[in-house]
XYZ file of C-alpha atoms in Angstrom:
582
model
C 55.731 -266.257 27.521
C 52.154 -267.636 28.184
C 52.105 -268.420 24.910
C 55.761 -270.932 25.395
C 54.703 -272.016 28.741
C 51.081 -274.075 26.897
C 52.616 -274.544 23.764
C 55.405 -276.698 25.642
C 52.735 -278.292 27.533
C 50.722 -278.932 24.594
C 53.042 -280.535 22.450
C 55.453 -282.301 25.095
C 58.169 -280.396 24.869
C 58.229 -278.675 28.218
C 61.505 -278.874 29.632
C 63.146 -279.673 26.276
C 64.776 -276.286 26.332
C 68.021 -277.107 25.981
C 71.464 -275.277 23.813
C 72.517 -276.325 20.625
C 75.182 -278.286 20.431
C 76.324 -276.586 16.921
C 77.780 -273.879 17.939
C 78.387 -272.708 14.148
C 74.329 -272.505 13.950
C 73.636 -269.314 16.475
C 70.277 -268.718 17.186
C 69.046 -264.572 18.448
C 67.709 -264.840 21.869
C 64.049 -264.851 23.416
C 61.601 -266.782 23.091
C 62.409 -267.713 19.318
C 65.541 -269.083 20.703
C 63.838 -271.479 23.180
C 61.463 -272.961 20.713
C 64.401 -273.187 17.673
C 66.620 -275.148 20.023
C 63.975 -276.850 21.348
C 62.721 -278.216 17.756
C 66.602 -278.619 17.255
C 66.479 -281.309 19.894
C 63.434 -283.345 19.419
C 64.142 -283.790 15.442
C 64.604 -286.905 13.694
C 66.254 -285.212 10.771
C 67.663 -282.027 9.839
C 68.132 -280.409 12.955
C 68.977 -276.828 11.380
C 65.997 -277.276 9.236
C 64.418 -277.788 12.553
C 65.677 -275.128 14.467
C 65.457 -273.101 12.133
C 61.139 -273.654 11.895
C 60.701 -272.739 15.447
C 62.355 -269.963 15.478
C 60.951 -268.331 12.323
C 57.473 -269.436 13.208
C 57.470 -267.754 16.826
C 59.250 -264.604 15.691
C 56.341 -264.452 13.147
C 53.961 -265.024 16.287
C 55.429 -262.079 17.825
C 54.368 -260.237 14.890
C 50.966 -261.448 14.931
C 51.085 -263.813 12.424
C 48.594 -267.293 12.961
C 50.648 -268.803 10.104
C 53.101 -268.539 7.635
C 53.800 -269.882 4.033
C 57.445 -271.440 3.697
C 58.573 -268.399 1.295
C 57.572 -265.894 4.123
C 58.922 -267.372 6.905
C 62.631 -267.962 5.179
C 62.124 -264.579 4.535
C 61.868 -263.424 8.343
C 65.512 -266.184 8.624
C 67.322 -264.271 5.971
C 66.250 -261.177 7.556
C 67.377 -262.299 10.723
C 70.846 -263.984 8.786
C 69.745 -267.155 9.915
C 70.712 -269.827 7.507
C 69.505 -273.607 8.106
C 71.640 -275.535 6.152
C 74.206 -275.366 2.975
C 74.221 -273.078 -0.165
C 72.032 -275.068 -2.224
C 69.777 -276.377 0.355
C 68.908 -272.831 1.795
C 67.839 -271.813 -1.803
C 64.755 -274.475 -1.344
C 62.902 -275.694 1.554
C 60.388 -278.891 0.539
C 57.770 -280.102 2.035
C 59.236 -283.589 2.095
C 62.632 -281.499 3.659
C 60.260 -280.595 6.284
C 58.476 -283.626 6.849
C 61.845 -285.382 7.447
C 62.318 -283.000 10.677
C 59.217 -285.530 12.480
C 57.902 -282.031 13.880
C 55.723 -281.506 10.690
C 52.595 -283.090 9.920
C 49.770 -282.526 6.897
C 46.481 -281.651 8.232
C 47.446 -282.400 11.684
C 47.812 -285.926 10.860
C 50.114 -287.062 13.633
C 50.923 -285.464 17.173
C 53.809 -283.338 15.572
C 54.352 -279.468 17.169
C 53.629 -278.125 13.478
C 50.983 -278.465 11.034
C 51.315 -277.641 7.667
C 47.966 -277.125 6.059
C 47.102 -275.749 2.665
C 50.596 -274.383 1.923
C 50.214 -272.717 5.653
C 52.458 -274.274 8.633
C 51.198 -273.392 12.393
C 51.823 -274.433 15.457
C 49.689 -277.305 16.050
C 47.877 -275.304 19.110
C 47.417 -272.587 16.858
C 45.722 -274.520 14.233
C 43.598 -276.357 16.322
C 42.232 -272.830 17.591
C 41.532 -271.933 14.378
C 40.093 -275.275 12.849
C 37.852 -275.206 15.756
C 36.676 -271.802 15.877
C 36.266 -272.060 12.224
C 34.013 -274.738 12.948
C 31.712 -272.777 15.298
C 31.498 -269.918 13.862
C 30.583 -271.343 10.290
C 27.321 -273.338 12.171
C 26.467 -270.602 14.098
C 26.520 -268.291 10.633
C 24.291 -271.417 9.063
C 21.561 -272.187 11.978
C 18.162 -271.501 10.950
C 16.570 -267.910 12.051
C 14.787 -267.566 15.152
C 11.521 -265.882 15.518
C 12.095 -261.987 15.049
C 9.847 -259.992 17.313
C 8.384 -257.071 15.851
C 10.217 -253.970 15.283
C 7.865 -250.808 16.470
C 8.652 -248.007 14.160
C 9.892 -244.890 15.276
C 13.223 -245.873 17.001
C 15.138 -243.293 15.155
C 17.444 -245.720 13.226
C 18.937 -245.239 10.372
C 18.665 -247.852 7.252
C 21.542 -249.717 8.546
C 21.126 -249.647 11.671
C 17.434 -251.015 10.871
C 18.637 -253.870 9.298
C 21.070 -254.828 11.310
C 19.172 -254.733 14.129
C 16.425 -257.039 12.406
C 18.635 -259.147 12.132
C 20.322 -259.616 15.226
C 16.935 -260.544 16.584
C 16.045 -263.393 14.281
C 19.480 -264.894 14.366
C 22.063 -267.091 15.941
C 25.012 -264.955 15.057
C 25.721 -260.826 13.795
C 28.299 -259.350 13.573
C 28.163 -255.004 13.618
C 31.162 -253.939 11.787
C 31.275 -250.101 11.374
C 33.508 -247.031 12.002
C 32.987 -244.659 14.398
C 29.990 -242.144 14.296
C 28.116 -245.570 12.896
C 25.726 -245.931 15.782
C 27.031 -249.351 16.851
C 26.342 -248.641 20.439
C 22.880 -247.133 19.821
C 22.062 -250.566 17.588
C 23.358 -252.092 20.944
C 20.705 -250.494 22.928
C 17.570 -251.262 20.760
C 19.020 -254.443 20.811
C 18.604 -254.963 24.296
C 15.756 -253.296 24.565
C 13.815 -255.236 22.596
C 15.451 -258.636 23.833
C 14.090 -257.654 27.737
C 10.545 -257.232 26.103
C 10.265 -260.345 24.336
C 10.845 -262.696 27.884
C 14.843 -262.490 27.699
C 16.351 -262.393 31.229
C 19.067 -259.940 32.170
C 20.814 -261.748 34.379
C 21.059 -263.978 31.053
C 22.931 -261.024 29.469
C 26.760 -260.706 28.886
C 28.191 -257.870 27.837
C 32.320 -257.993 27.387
C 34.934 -256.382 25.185
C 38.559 -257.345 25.309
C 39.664 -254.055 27.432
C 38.213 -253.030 30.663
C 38.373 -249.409 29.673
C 36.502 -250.407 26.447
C 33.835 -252.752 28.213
C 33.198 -249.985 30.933
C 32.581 -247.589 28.685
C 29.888 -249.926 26.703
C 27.883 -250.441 29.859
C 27.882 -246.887 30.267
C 26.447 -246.274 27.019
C 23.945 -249.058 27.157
C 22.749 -247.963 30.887
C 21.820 -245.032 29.343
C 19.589 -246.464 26.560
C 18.334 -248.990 28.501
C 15.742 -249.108 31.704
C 16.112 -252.178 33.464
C 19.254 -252.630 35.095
C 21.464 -255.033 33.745
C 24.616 -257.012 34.535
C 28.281 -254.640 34.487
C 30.337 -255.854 31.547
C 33.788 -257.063 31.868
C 36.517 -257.625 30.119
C 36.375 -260.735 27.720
C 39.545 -262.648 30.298
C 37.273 -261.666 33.756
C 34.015 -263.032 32.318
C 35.301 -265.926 31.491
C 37.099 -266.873 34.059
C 40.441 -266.100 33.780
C 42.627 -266.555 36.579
C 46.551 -266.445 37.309
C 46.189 -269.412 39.104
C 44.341 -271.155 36.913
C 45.717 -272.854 33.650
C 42.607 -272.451 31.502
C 39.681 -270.432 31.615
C 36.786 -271.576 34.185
C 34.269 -271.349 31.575
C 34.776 -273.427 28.415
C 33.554 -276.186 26.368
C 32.262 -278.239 29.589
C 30.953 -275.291 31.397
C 29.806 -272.616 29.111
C 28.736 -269.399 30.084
C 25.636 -269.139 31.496
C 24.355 -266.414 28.917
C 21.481 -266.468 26.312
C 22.759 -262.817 24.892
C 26.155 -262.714 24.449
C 27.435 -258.958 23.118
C 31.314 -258.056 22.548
C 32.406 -254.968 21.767
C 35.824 -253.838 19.953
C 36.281 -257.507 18.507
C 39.214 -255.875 16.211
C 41.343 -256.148 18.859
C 41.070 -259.825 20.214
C 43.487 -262.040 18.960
C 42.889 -265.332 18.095
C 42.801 -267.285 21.669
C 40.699 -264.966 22.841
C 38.017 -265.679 20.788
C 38.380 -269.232 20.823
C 37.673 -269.417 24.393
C 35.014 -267.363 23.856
C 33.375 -269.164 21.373
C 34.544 -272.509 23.409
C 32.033 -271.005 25.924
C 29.192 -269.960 24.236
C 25.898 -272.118 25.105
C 24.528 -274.042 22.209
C 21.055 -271.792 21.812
C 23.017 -268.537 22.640
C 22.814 -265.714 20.454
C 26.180 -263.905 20.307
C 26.504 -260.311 18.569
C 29.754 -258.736 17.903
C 31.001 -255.306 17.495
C 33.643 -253.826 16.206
C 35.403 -251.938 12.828
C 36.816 -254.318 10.452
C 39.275 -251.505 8.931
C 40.715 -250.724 12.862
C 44.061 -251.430 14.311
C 44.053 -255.317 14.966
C 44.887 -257.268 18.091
C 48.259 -257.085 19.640
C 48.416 -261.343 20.167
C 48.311 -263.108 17.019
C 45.171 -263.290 14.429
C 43.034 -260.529 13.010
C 39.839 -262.647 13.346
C 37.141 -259.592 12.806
C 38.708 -258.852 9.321
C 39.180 -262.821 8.817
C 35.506 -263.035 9.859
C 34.021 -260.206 7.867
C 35.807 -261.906 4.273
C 35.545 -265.061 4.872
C 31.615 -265.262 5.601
C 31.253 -262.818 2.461
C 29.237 -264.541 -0.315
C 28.682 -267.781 1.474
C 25.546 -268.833 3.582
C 26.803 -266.989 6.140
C 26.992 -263.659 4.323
C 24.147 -261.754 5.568
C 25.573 -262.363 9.854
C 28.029 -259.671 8.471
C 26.053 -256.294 8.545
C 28.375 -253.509 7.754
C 26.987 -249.921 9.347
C 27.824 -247.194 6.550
C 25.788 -244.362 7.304
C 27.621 -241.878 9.925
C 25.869 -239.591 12.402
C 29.285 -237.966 13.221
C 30.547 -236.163 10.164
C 28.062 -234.601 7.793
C 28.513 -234.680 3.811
C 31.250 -232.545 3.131
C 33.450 -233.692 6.018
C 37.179 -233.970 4.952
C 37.864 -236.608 7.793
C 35.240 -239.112 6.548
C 36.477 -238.721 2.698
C 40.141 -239.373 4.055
C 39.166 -242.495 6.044
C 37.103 -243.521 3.376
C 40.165 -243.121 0.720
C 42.368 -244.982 2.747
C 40.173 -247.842 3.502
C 39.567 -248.171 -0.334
C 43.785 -248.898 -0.119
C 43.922 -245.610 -3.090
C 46.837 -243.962 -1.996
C 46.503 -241.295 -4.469
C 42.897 -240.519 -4.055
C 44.043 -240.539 0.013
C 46.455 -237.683 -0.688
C 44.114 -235.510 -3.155
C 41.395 -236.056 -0.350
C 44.154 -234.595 2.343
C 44.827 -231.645 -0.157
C 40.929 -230.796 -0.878
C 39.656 -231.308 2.892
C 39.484 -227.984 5.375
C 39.495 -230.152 8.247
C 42.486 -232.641 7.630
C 45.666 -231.203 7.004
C 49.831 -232.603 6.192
C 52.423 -231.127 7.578
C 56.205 -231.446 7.176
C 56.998 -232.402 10.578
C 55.774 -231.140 14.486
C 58.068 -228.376 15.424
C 56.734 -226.527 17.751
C 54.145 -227.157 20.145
C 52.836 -223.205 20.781
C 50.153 -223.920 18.115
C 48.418 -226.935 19.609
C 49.571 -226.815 23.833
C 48.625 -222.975 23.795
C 44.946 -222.972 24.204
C 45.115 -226.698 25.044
C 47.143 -226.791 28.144
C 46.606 -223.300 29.849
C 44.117 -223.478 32.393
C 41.892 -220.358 32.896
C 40.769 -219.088 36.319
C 38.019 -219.880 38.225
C 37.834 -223.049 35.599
C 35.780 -226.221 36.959
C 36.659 -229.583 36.887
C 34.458 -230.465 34.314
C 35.429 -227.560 31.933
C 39.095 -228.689 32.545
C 38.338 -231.861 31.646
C 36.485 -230.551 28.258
C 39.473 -229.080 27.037
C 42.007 -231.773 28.112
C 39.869 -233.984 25.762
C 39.558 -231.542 22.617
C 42.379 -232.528 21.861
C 45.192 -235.517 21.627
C 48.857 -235.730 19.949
C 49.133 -239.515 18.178
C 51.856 -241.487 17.033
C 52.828 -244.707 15.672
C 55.661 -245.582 17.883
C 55.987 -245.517 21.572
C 60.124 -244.638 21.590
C 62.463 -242.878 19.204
C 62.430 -239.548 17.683
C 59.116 -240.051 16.598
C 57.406 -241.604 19.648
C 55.031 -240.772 22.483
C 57.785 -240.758 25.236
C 59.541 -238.147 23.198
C 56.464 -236.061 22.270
C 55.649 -236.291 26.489
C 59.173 -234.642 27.233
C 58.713 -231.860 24.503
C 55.326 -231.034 26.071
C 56.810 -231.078 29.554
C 59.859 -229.141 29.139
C 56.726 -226.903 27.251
C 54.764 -226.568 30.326
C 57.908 -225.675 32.149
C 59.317 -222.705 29.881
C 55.783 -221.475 30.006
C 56.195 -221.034 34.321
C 52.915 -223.308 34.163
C 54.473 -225.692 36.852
C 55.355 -223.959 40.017
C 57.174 -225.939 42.291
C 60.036 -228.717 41.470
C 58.752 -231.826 39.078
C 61.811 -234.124 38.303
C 60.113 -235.459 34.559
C 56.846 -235.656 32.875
C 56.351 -238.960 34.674
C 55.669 -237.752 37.868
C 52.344 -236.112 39.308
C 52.013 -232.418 38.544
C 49.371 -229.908 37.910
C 48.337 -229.883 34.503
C 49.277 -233.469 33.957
C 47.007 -235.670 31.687
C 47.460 -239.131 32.218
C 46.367 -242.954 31.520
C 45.729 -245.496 33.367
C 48.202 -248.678 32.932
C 46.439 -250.907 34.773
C 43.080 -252.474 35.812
C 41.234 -252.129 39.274
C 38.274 -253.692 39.609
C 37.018 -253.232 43.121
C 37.607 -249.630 42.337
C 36.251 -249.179 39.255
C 39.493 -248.342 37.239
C 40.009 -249.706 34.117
C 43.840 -249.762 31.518
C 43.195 -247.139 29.526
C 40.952 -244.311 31.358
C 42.109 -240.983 31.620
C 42.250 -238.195 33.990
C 44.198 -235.610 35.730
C 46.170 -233.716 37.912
C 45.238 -230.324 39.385
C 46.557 -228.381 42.463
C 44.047 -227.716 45.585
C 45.083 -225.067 47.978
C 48.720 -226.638 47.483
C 47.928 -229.730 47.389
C 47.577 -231.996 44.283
C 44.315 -233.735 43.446
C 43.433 -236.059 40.710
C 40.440 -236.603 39.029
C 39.755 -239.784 37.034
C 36.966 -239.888 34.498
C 34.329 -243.248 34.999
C 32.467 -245.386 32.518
C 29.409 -243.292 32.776
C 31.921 -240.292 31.973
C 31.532 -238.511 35.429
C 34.203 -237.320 36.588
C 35.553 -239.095 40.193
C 38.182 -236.699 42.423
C 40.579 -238.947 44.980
C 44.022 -238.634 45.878
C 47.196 -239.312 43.773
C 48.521 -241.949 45.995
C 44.840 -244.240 44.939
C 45.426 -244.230 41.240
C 46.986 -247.293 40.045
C 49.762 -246.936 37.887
C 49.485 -244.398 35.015
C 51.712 -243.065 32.310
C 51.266 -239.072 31.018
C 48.684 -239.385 27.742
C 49.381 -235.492 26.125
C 51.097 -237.933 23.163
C 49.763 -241.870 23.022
C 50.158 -244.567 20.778
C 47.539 -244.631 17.627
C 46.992 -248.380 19.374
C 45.664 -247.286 23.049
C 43.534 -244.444 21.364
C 41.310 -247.134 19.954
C 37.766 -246.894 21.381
C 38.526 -243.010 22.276
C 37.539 -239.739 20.268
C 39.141 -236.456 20.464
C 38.031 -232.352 18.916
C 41.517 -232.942 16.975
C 43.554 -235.028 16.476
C 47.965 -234.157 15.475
C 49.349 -237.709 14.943
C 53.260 -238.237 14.462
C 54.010 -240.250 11.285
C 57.140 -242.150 10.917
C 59.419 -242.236 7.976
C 57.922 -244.258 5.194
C 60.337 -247.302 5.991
C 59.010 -247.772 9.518
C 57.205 -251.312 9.946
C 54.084 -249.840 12.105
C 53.202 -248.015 8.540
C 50.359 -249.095 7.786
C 47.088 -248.983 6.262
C 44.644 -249.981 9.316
C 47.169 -247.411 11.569
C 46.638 -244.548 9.504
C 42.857 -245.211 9.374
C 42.935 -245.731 13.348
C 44.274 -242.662 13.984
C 42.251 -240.582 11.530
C 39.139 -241.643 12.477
C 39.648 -240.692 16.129
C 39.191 -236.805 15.834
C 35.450 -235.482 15.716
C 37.082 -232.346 14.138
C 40.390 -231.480 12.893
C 43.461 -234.353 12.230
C 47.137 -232.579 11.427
C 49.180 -235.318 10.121
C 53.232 -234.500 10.412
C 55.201 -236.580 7.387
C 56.351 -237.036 4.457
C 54.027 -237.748 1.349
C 55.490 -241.087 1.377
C 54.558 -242.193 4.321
C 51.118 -241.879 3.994
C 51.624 -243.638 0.858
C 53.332 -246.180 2.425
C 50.628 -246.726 4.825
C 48.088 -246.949 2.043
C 49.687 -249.462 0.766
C 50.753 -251.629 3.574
C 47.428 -253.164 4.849
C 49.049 -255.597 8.491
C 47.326 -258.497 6.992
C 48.343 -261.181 9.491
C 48.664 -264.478 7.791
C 46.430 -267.007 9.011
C 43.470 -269.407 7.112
C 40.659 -268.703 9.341
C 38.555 -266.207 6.325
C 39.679 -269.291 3.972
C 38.401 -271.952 6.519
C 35.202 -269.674 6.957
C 34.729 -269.110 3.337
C 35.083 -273.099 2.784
C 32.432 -274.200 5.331
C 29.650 -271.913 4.433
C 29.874 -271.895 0.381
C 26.743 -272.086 -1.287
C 25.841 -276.007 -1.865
C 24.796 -277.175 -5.495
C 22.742 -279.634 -5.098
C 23.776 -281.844 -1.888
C 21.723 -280.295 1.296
C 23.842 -278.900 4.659
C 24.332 -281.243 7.344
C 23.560 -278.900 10.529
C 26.378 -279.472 13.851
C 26.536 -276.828 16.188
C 29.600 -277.448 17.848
């Protein structure tokens, strides 16, 4: 709804909303609705046609998608048995068809609410976001090195992590791309450390990811590795001044950021307006660094701009900003988890499956039918045991799955292990549902509070004190923090979670809950996700199929950000690079 409320603004059409007056052209409802009837009303031509572009284009938005081509998104109107105009003109849609609508300009020629642009159409806001971040990015990838500082040997790096970290020092602009176990947040460290010796300032440091849980736990980390105190990081909206009250960020293009180091973490899951006002920001002489894994889960907003970043700077002048971290410090040689992430990120479905079958420590099961196995040793706590040691075993181990409701979702999976708890006399007293505080319970954080240090997404939970309950709530430095109940902000029981708020977390083992093979969330980066998040074990329940299907389904999101990036930084011939940054 953000989203409606500045597109509106942006392209004049706020308080356009406004009901068809076909009544034999029914559009679904949300917010698809309000831009289809919207378009509807402002056309010059072709109203259906019209119509029928909003809606497609913001149900594709929902989905993530930046852009669409014309054959994909009267794909998503025949799937939703939308039809824009007669037999023979739903069989074609031209660009001159289009064009007649007055909503649709080429290459953002004219003030219209939709761009089409190399076969692509996007909301214009959308593809002025991405033109523009393009744009950045591709001179910071191209600025000239800085002076590197010396690198003293003996930091314990390994190859990669060498290189990258040369690097980041003599440049404008790195990105860290690497699963986990790659030493991303030791790289981070050295980084740091070695930027405080050569003059920089830390109060000119920024440190930000785009989850508070995921930023805490960064500054944790890098408190560790580093001496000198430093700033707390923050969550990429909070540092730059996002505000309910505000319509835009406080820091942008006319008052950047007052940072000479600028270091994100997680950048796979920051969507495509996040990082524009990032980048919108960023000081001129900056140097920015980001972190993340390429082959991850991406963003829940629109855009997938790591991955779009990683391929479009490959082979260009930008190629070497992209240093990829291979060697892992997690899982030795023979490790079954690391040849079954490795299979599915080569998008080999059959390799993926003979990998399953070889590997001790990844197995595939039919289907999760009992939960004695996994809750037995998991869930029973032993006397005399301390907080700490509770909290050990609450974290050995975690149940995934792709969907959040349904017969094969987490709120399901939460019940099972409830009702579990209860048949094993493990809950004495009266507890109405697994949603309510009990001892035993292990739960997640759903929201952010910043005065008190809690962040959407940490973990904790509930044990009984001479009657009463207590919970305990574990902090970015990992210590564990003991208050009441009635302090924690709201919080949702985590035995089962979504393969989507696991990222940036690692379990002993990991038992994710696949879908059947015709389920949408199938796919490749999902499947890699939740592999790569046990240290251990993974049990994956399904069918064959599925994990075929998710071999095979990489969530591309269609946008032209790699293509705009690839563009702007080919190698020249013979004609020298004209230098703008920003």
């Amino acid at each position: 709804m953000q989203f409606l409320n500045n597109f509106c603004r942006e392209t004049g059409l706020a308080g356009m909303v406004c009901t068809m007056s076909d009544p034999s052209f029914p559009l679904p409802g949300g917010a698809p609705q309000m831009i289809g009837e919207s378009f509807a009303r402002q056309a010059l031509q072709q109203p259906r046609v019209a119509a029928a572009l909003g809606f497609g284009l913001q149900a594709l938005r929902g989905e993530g998608y930046v852009a669409a081509t014309p054959e994909r998104l009267k794909q998503t109107l025949v799937e939703q048995g939308i039809r824009w105009g007669d037999a023979d003109e739903t069989e074609s849609w031209s660009t001159k068809m289009l064009l007649a609508t007055g909503l649709v300009s080429e290459n953002a020629a004219a003030a219209t609410p939709v761009v089409l642009d190399r076969g692509l159409l996007y909301f214009a806001v959308d593809w002025s976001m991405e033109d523009e971040l393009a744009r950045w990015l591709a001179a910071l990838a191209k600025a000239d090195p800085l002076p590197t500082p010396a690198v003293p040997e003996g930091l314990g790096l390994g190859r990669d992590q060498a290189a990258a970290l040369h690097h980041a020092l003599g440049h404008r602009f790195t990105v860290l791309s690497g699963g986990p176990g790659t030493g991303k947040t030791t790289l981070v460290g050295q980084l740091i450390r070695r930027w405080l010796e050569t003059g920089g300032d830390p109060q000119r440091l920024m440190i930000a990811a785009p989850t508070g849980r995921a930023a805490a736990r960064l500054s944790g980390a890098i408190s560790a590795l580093v001496d000198t105190p430093l700033p707390p990081a923050g969550t990429l909206h909070r540092t730059l001044g996002w505000s309910p009250n505000r319509v835009r960020f406080r820091y942008g293009r006319h008052q950047p950021v007052p940072a000479d180091l600028v270091i994100v973490d997680e950048v796979s899951m920051a969507d495509l307006g996040l990082m524009h006002a990032l980048f919108a920001a960023v000081e001129p002489n900056a140097q920015v660094v980001l972190l993340g894994d390429k082959d991850q889960l991406v963003s829940v907003q629109p855009g997938s701009v790591l991955a779009d970043l990683c391929v479009g700077l490959a082979g260009g002048l930008g190629d070497a900003c992209v240093q990829t971290l291979e060697e892992n410090f997690r899982y030795g040689e023979d490790s079954g988890i690391e040849k079954v992430a490795a299979a599915i990120r080569s998008g080999d479905a059959s390799a993926t499956l003979e990998a399953i079958a070889a590997a001790e420590d990844v197995q595939l099961l039919p289907a999760l039918t009992e939960l004695d196995t996994i809750c037995g040793d998991w869930l029973r706590e032993t006397a005399d045991e301390s907080p700490e040691a509770t909290w050990r075993r609450l974290q050995s181990k975690r149940i995934l799955c792709a969907h959040r409701r349904g017969p094969f979702g987490v709120e399901r999976v939460n019940r099972q292990v409830f009702r579990w708890l209860q048949r094993q006399g493990m809950l004495a007293g009266r507890y109405s549902d697994e949603q309510t505080n009990y001892p035993g319970r292990l739960f997640s954080l759903t929201s952010n509070q910043y005065e008190e240090g809690f962040f959407n997404g940490d973990q904790g939970f509930i044990r009984s004190i001479d009657g009463e309950l207590a919970a305990w709530l574990e902090s970015s430095d990992q210590a564990l923090r003991q208050l009441s109940p009635a302090r924690l902000p709201t919080a949702e029981t985590a035995y089962a979670m979504t393969v989507h708020r696991s990222q940036g977390s690692e379990f002993g083992e990991v038992y994710c809950v696949l879908p059947p093979a015709d389920s949408p969330l199938l796919t490749r980066e999902l499947l890699y996700t939740a592999v790569t998040r046990a240290r251990t074990r993974v049990t994956l329940y399904g069918d064959p199929s599925a994990i075929t299907r998710a071999v095979n389904n990489p969530g591309a999101r269609s946008s032209g950000l790699a293509r705009r990036l690839a563009d702007l930084t080919r190698k020249p011939s013979n004609s020298p690079i004209q230098q703008s940054l920003f």
